[in-house]
Every structure is written in C-alpha cells, then in structure tokens.
Amino acid sequence: MHPATTPAPPRRSGRSRRTLLSAALALLAALLLTPALAQAAGGDAAGTWVGAIEIPGAPLGVQVTLAEGEPWTGTIDIPAQGAVGIPLEPVSVDAAGVTFVIAGVPGQATFQGAVDGDTLSGSFTQAGQAFPFTLERAEASDAASAAPTPGPDVEASAGEHADPQGRFTIAVPTGWSASERDGYLRVEGPEGPEGRMHVDVVVSPGSDPEAAVAEAWALTAPDLELEEAQRFEPPSSPGVDRTFVATYESADPDQVFQALAQVVGDETYTLLIYGDLAMLQRRGAQLDIVATSFTITAVEGSDLSQVEPRSAESVLGELRDYLTWAMDAYGVPGVSLAVVQGGEVVHVEGFGVTQAGGSEPVTPDTQMMIGSVGKTITSMLVASLVDDGALGWDTPVVDLLPRFAVADEELTQRITVRDLLCACSGVPRRDLELAFNYDELTAERVVESLRGFEFFTGFGEAFQYSNQLVATAGYAAAAAAGAPYGELFEGYESVLEERLLGPIGMAATTLDEEAVVRRGQHGSPHQLDIESGEYRPIDLAYEGLVYPVGPAGAHWSTANDMARYLITVLSLGVAPDGARVVSEENLLVTWEPQVAVSATDSYGLGWIVSDYHGLPMLSHSGSTLGFSSDMVFLPDADLGVIVLANAQAANAFTSSVALRLVELVYDQPSSVQAQTEFQVQQIAQALTEARQQLQDRVPLAAALRYYGAYTNPALGDVSLRIEDGQLVFDAGEWRAQVRPTATDADGEASGFVTYGGPYTGLSLRFEEGEAGATTLVIGNGIVSYAFERVR
C-alpha cells in the first residue's frame, strides 16, 4: 500500500486575494522559522533594493522599495513565496540606520541595517532568530526585469500561477516552478537525490473524464506504460458535474502515478500526478498544496464571512440524526459529543456502548483517549508558561533540556520551543520507533532519540508531523516549571494539572491509565477486523505506545471536560468559572500559521488553522490504536464541537460530525453525507480486496528460510518463529502472524504483511544478500527499516 494518498477534489472556498496573501505570509514565517530581518544606517535609503536574507543553505531573495515621506513607507516582494507588495510598517530612517517591519507577519519580522553607498545590509530578525541580509540598490527597470513572467515554455517560481486563458489558477509552492508546455501546464517540484515529482494540468473539450485522462497521459507522457490499478468517482464539489480518480502501477514500484479529472460544463480539467516515492515521502505536503489549490474559474466559490450563523441549539435535531446514521454506517461502537456556543455548553451526549457486544452505554462522562487533540492542550500549557516568563516561544530548547540534540550541532543550538510545536522543522513522523520500543522508552529517551532523526526537508519548507517533537515541547515545559531530568513525564502531568486541568475544571482528564481503569468508566479501544469488517475490542495495553510521547497525545478525557476546555479556548484563555489560565496574547500566538498543509489549511503551534469558505476555523484530530477524536471551533461564530469515538482510524466519521454541525449552522448544502456514503463504500471495497489478496500462511519452505532473530538500530530486536505451521512476527511488545499477499504467476508471494494484533497490514519484505544473508525490511521507500539477521 503506497503511503501517498489519493488527492481530494480541490476545494473552492471563495478565498479572496487577501486570504491567499495571508497564506503566503504565513508560509514566509514558517520558511524563516522565526528568523530575523535586517539592519541599515540612514544614508540615501529611498529607492528599490534587491538581494537576499542569508539563511544557511537556502538564501531567500527579496525586493524592498522604500519611499521618503512623513512617515516613510515601503513594500517588500518575496518571489519564492509569491508575495508581492507587502506593506512595511513602521519604517524608520535616521542617522542610526534603517529599520522596517513586515506588516501582518507573525514574530515581528524586522530588518535593521545601514546604507553604505549602494548597499543596504544588516540583520533580519523574526521571533528571536537572526540572519544577515544584503541588498543592492536597483534601478526601477532592473527591478522590473528581475521579476519572472509566465509564458510558453518559460518557468515561473512560487506563488500562484494563472492560466493565460483564464480557465484556472494553481499554487506553486516554495522551490517549485510552473511552465507552460505544448498544450498543458507542468507544476514541478525541486529535483533531488530522491527523485522528482510534478503535476500536469490539461484542459480538454468534452464531458467524458475517462477519455480526457487517457488523452492527457498521451499528451504529456506518450511513452509511459501504465496499468490502471484502481478507479473511482467520489462525490463532486459544488459546481463540478463529475469527478473521476485513477491510480496506476508501473514497472517501477517506487513511482506513484495518479489522475484526477473534473468535468465542468463541456470541459474536463485533468491533473496528472507523478512522483518518485521517496520524494513524495519527503515533500508530500507540498504536493497537497498544489492539488488542493487547483481552482476552476468557472466554478463559483462561496464566502460565508458575512453570513449570520444560526444557533447551534436550533440544529441539534438534524445533527443528532446525522451522527446516529453515520455512526451506524461506519459501525463505530461508541461516541460522545459536546457542542458549545457563546460561552455555554449547548449539548453533551453519549451514543452507543463502551465495548462492542456489551451493554454499558457511553455517557458524557465516559473517558476516552483523545490522541493528538492533546497537542492543543500542550500548546496552551506552553503558552501559560510563556505568560509567567518560565520560558519563551523562542527560548532555545537546549537551555531547558541540555541533553536535547539533533544530528546537526548548529541546529541543536538554534531550535526553539516554537519549533517543536510548529510541524515545520523538517523532522518526519517516526511512529514505528514508538510501536517497537514503547516498553523501554521514557520521556528522557524520547528527547535523546531526536539526535538520530533525519530531517526530510529544511525548516519551513514543508509540513512534517512529529509526535516526538511535540512531546519534547511538553517535557521542556515541565523542565521550565522545575521538573528534574529523569522525572519529565511526572513533571508534565503535575504542571498540566496545576496550570490547566485544575483551573479549567477538567477533573476526568488525565494521562494516568491506572487511574482511568480504577475509575471504571472508560471506553474500550477497538480496531477494524479485516475478516468481519466490524470493529473488535483490542487489549488496552496496546495503547502503551503513546505514553512515552504523552504530551503529544496520551490524554484521556470526556465530553464534559472537553466542553469546558473548548469554552476556555473560545473565551481566549478564560475558564468557565472566570479564572484566566492563559493570556489572550499568547493563546493567539498558537493560532498563527507556521507552515502550509494544503491550499486552505496551515499548521500553527499545535493547531490546524483553516479557511472555511472565508471563515477562520481551527481544529485538530486525534487517533490512537483504538480511539479517534476531532475538535473544531469557529471564533466568528463562538462555536465549538468535540467528537470522541472508541474506534481506531474513525476520523472520517468524527470529522464529518463536526463539519456537519458547521454546515447546519451556516445553512450550507450538505457535502458531508455524500462523502460518508462514498467513504463507507471505499472501506468495504478495501476490506474485500484485502481479504482476496491475503493468503492463509507463508509456505513452510519459505517460513523455514526466513525464521530467526533480526535486529535494527532504531527498532531493536525482533524474531520470526514458526508456531503451528504459521510464521509469527514477535516484536516483544506485540506479536502478529506474517501472511503473504497475492502470489504471482510463479507462485511467489508479491509481498508480506503482518496480520492480527495491533498492527495488521504492516508491510514486510525479505531481501537476499551476498552469501545468502537475509535482510528483513519493514516499510517502503525512505520510510523503511532494514533488520539484519542475527547469526
């Protein structure tokens, strides 16, 4: 199974040019990762200046125009971000030098420098980070000629590309380029050792999407031989008549090909996606930005920014109807729901049972794991400590945790608390280290493990989600509050209770699993069973993998507690009883976009920050081995919702309930129900295909060839043994059968997966080396781990 996901149909949310500019500014802040801007001495500062901020390994080109007056004014262009004419204010020019600030950018992005003849140089600072900059005076004509202009076979870098015929627009992320080819547009990512990736856009007459896709491949890659692996027609976005998606297989399994076609009237708009797997694993978020930004001019978007929302109470009946229908469609055993608005709890309710096959009902006081929704709680905790000066957003992590380190010593000294929470540092998801080692991991070992983590991208280049980094932020907060090294987990629990859980009144929220079991009012974790297609309970002990990274998502909570938390968030830091637990200023810092996730979503500090049809919307989802959650709030409507479910990978369900509430409150036509019907159909189809491909057992001859002990530096020791004729994978913390997938014409298995236990579907393969040495490889592409056989 490829880690690349099928792109969702592009969103069209009526974004204004101002909104797109705001996204570009947010991306700038993320790219610079809290950098700092320039120093200048007065001199003859008026005019246009062209140069770069010298970020190590990735200079960022800028063009600054300063105009003398009372007061001085100025603008800045950042071509790599597609940002043009961003105001500078205030601008100060005197004998001491030149100072100007980029307006509207988080972190006080400031240039301070001096003019020396035709050179303006100094230091750029943003959010505590500093880099030198050098600008040279440019004549207006030189500045104009420096700006790239799109045209046939001419590349344009970053920003937004507009079709010359006015049919569509599409984003061009940092480091990407757009070039008009013969009959199509290519948006191409940076080429590197891991390969390349690009998106081709073809507009063709007619309303047959399948024919349009075939013609598009023939136009853009006439010599490419592909075999269609899967096709489906998801529900179309409003204004789109029909949507068609196809995925393909090629001779190279490490290449990914997909097609997305949308019919609007008598034209079909086709996106062809190509990528080397390793490149997609590093920069998949940038590909998401391109795909989700595609906007067809003929399709009108909606803008809800001036719409008066209905009260949540008035739509509760319709919301409950949808929830119970969707819960049944997905087969989720139990759910708890809380809706808040205007500083009050509008509704809390439990649905279903705490364990499939049982009779104990879920109530608003049933504890469930909230997964990564807990990242927002950790972010608020850090903000409260910033209020008291115990730490700063831009405090170097080594000042709080001296044993913190990454592979690059220079970065070790520069990485700040902010960087741990922004999902913009370039450190990718490394959850297998948790799955294989959680019995041995401690908070301190998690912190120390970062030394061996590879950075997939540079700071701010792409969204990269890391549980270990957010956990380290929580442990840094504990250290700042006085917890000694060696007691960081306990210190986090203590400071969280003291600063947030107690004052907000979240008495049932905890990271103490033993206390949850003693209380005796919790949901059981469930996973989807391949054979039956139903959710089955799993052992609560398997949830142990989240505790070493507790601040990133090991919290248990209830609908009632999370309602109080949502009221506190919407009240900008004031708890339901009126006590302030965090300042408005620092809470709002956590909502500032740091790195783009898609065309309409960015990641802040522990929050997803979105544009929902012109409305600011903040959210986070969570998923553990047996629970799912989604929390969404809209500041403009003073509305929030939390959905908790005792089922793994049920975020399609939990998020749909939250979004259905938003649709109802804003009187929007429902897209959620059609999407749910489609998702349920896709899940059933995927389970059927999995059952068809899975073989009963590894043939004994092969099992005898593979059994034995293996070791990997990151994941530790595992063993393969034969029990009752079945090859069994034993990781220590958990066990699973090894099953072959569908065999080829020669009867050889095309691959192997784990089956049973908490990690069904983990990809395995065996490689034969010199002298018959066998290597066990888990994963695909650059997200893989090689286990050497122990003789």
mmCIF file of C-alpha atoms in Angstrom, residues 122-241:
data_model
loop_
_atom_site.group_PDB
_atom_site.id
_atom_site.type_symbol
_atom_site.label_atom_id
_atom_site.label_comp_id
_atom_site.label_asym_id
_atom_site.label_seq_id
_atom_site.Cartn_x
_atom_site.Cartn_y
_atom_site.Cartn_z
ATOM 1 C CA GLY A 122 22.327 44.294 8.369
ATOM 2 C CA SER A 123 20.345 41.711 10.295
ATOM 3 C CA PHE A 124 16.903 40.244 9.780
ATOM 4 C CA THR A 125 15.179 39.038 12.953
ATOM 5 C CA GLN A 126 11.935 37.195 13.433
ATOM 6 C CA ALA A 127 10.707 35.542 16.597
ATOM 7 C CA GLY A 128 14.150 35.588 18.154
ATOM 8 C CA GLN A 129 16.118 34.151 15.223
ATOM 9 C CA ALA A 130 18.618 36.311 13.304
ATOM 10 C CA PHE A 131 20.227 36.097 9.858
ATOM 11 C CA PRO A 132 22.309 38.625 7.895
ATOM 12 C CA PHE A 133 20.908 40.271 4.793
ATOM 13 C CA THR A 134 22.482 42.220 1.967
ATOM 14 C CA LEU A 135 20.584 44.300 -0.589
ATOM 15 C CA GLU A 136 21.945 46.209 -3.569
ATOM 16 C CA ARG A 137 20.381 49.356 -4.988
ATOM 17 C CA ALA A 138 18.481 48.641 -8.205
ATOM 18 C CA GLU A 139 17.122 50.928 -10.853
ATOM 19 C CA ALA A 140 13.401 50.547 -11.382
ATOM 20 C CA SER A 141 13.973 48.971 -14.776
ATOM 21 C CA ASP A 142 16.363 46.422 -13.287
ATOM 22 C CA ALA A 143 13.882 45.530 -10.596
ATOM 23 C CA ALA A 144 11.090 45.093 -13.097
ATOM 24 C CA SER A 145 13.179 42.882 -15.345
ATOM 25 C CA ALA A 146 14.124 40.683 -12.409
ATOM 26 C CA ALA A 147 10.545 39.530 -11.867
ATOM 27 C CA PRO A 148 9.735 36.299 -13.741
ATOM 28 C CA THR A 149 6.752 36.355 -16.068
ATOM 29 C CA PRO A 150 4.994 33.150 -17.065
ATOM 30 C CA GLY A 151 4.714 32.284 -20.716
ATOM 31 C CA PRO A 152 5.043 29.361 -23.104
ATOM 32 C CA ASP A 153 7.999 27.206 -22.009
ATOM 33 C CA VAL A 154 9.040 29.897 -19.508
ATOM 34 C CA GLU A 155 9.167 28.918 -15.852
ATOM 35 C CA ALA A 156 7.611 30.955 -13.052
ATOM 36 C CA SER A 157 8.717 30.312 -9.477
ATOM 37 C CA ALA A 158 6.405 30.129 -6.461
ATOM 38 C CA GLY A 159 3.168 31.919 -5.682
ATOM 39 C CA GLU A 160 0.073 31.305 -7.781
ATOM 40 C CA HIS A 161 0.023 30.513 -11.486
ATOM 41 C CA ALA A 162 -2.879 31.856 -13.517
ATOM 42 C CA ASP A 163 -3.780 30.111 -16.754
ATOM 43 C CA PRO A 164 -3.132 32.537 -19.673
ATOM 44 C CA GLN A 165 -6.624 31.739 -20.982
ATOM 45 C CA GLY A 166 -8.164 32.460 -17.593
ATOM 46 C CA ARG A 167 -9.525 28.954 -17.045
ATOM 47 C CA PHE A 168 -7.872 28.106 -13.715
ATOM 48 C CA THR A 169 -5.313 29.031 -11.076
ATOM 49 C CA ILE A 170 -2.958 26.755 -9.166
ATOM 50 C CA ALA A 171 -0.447 27.222 -6.348
ATOM 51 C CA VAL A 172 3.303 26.958 -6.907
ATOM 52 C CA PRO A 173 4.970 26.185 -3.545
ATOM 53 C CA THR A 174 8.400 27.341 -2.458
ATOM 54 C CA GLY A 175 11.101 25.715 -4.575
ATOM 55 C CA TRP A 176 8.616 24.622 -7.254
ATOM 56 C CA SER A 177 8.184 26.035 -10.747
ATOM 57 C CA ALA A 178 5.360 26.322 -13.277
ATOM 58 C CA SER A 179 5.980 26.066 -17.013
ATOM 59 C CA GLU A 180 3.581 26.268 -19.930
ATOM 60 C CA ARG A 181 4.221 23.320 -22.258
ATOM 61 C CA ASP A 182 2.701 22.392 -25.593
ATOM 62 C CA GLY A 183 -0.944 22.026 -24.620
ATOM 63 C CA TYR A 184 -0.543 21.679 -20.863
ATOM 64 C CA LEU A 185 0.921 23.228 -17.713
ATOM 65 C CA ARG A 186 3.563 21.483 -15.606
ATOM 66 C CA VAL A 187 3.989 22.412 -11.930
ATOM 67 C CA GLU A 188 7.229 20.765 -10.866
ATOM 68 C CA GLY A 189 8.902 20.207 -7.534
ATOM 69 C CA PRO A 190 12.611 20.515 -6.847
ATOM 70 C CA GLU A 191 14.658 17.595 -8.125
ATOM 71 C CA GLY A 192 16.906 15.877 -5.624
ATOM 72 C CA PRO A 193 18.661 12.612 -4.839
ATOM 73 C CA GLU A 194 15.273 11.093 -4.006
ATOM 74 C CA GLY A 195 13.923 11.868 -7.473
ATOM 75 C CA ARG A 196 11.288 14.291 -8.658
ATOM 76 C CA MET A 197 7.559 14.961 -8.718
ATOM 77 C CA HIS A 198 5.242 17.101 -10.783
ATOM 78 C CA VAL A 199 1.614 17.830 -11.584
ATOM 79 C CA ASP A 200 0.478 18.294 -15.187
ATOM 80 C CA VAL A 201 -2.721 20.233 -15.874
ATOM 81 C CA VAL A 202 -4.628 19.517 -19.076
ATOM 82 C CA VAL A 203 -7.896 21.185 -20.094
ATOM 83 C CA SER A 204 -9.761 19.353 -22.834
ATOM 84 C CA PRO A 205 -13.157 19.685 -24.528
ATOM 85 C CA GLY A 206 -15.870 17.192 -23.702
ATOM 86 C CA SER A 207 -17.509 15.715 -20.644
ATOM 87 C CA ASP A 208 -16.038 12.199 -20.602
ATOM 88 C CA PRO A 209 -13.442 12.225 -17.791
ATOM 89 C CA GLU A 210 -12.038 8.773 -18.562
ATOM 90 C CA ALA A 211 -11.356 9.724 -22.169
ATOM 91 C CA ALA A 212 -9.879 13.038 -21.021
ATOM 92 C CA VAL A 213 -7.464 11.246 -18.680
ATOM 93 C CA ALA A 214 -6.318 8.885 -21.440
ATOM 94 C CA GLU A 215 -5.768 11.815 -23.804
ATOM 95 C CA ALA A 216 -3.893 13.732 -21.103
ATOM 96 C CA TRP A 217 -1.440 10.877 -20.490
ATOM 97 C CA ALA A 218 -0.904 10.526 -24.253
ATOM 98 C CA LEU A 219 -0.165 14.247 -24.486
ATOM 99 C CA THR A 220 2.160 14.623 -21.501
ATOM 100 C CA ALA A 221 3.883 11.208 -21.403
ATOM 101 C CA PRO A 222 3.325 9.380 -24.708
ATOM 102 C CA ASP A 223 5.933 6.694 -23.989
ATOM 103 C CA LEU A 224 4.786 5.915 -20.459
ATOM 104 C CA GLU A 225 3.310 2.452 -19.934
ATOM 105 C CA LEU A 226 0.865 2.335 -17.048
ATOM 106 C CA GLU A 227 -1.610 -0.218 -15.803
ATOM 107 C CA GLU A 228 -4.691 1.147 -14.087
ATOM 108 C CA ALA A 229 -4.819 -0.230 -10.550
ATOM 109 C CA GLN A 230 -7.922 1.483 -9.205
ATOM 110 C CA ARG A 231 -10.607 3.876 -10.340
ATOM 111 C CA PHE A 232 -13.471 5.554 -8.543
ATOM 112 C CA GLU A 233 -15.828 8.500 -8.738
ATOM 113 C CA PRO A 234 -16.008 10.425 -5.459
ATOM 114 C CA PRO A 235 -18.745 12.972 -4.804
ATOM 115 C CA SER A 236 -18.078 16.174 -6.708
ATOM 116 C CA SER A 237 -17.605 19.599 -5.198
ATOM 117 C CA PRO A 238 -20.399 22.145 -5.774
ATOM 118 C CA GLY A 239 -20.238 23.391 -9.363
ATOM 119 C CA VAL A 240 -18.399 20.298 -10.630
ATOM 120 C CA ASP A 241 -20.550 17.920 -12.674
#
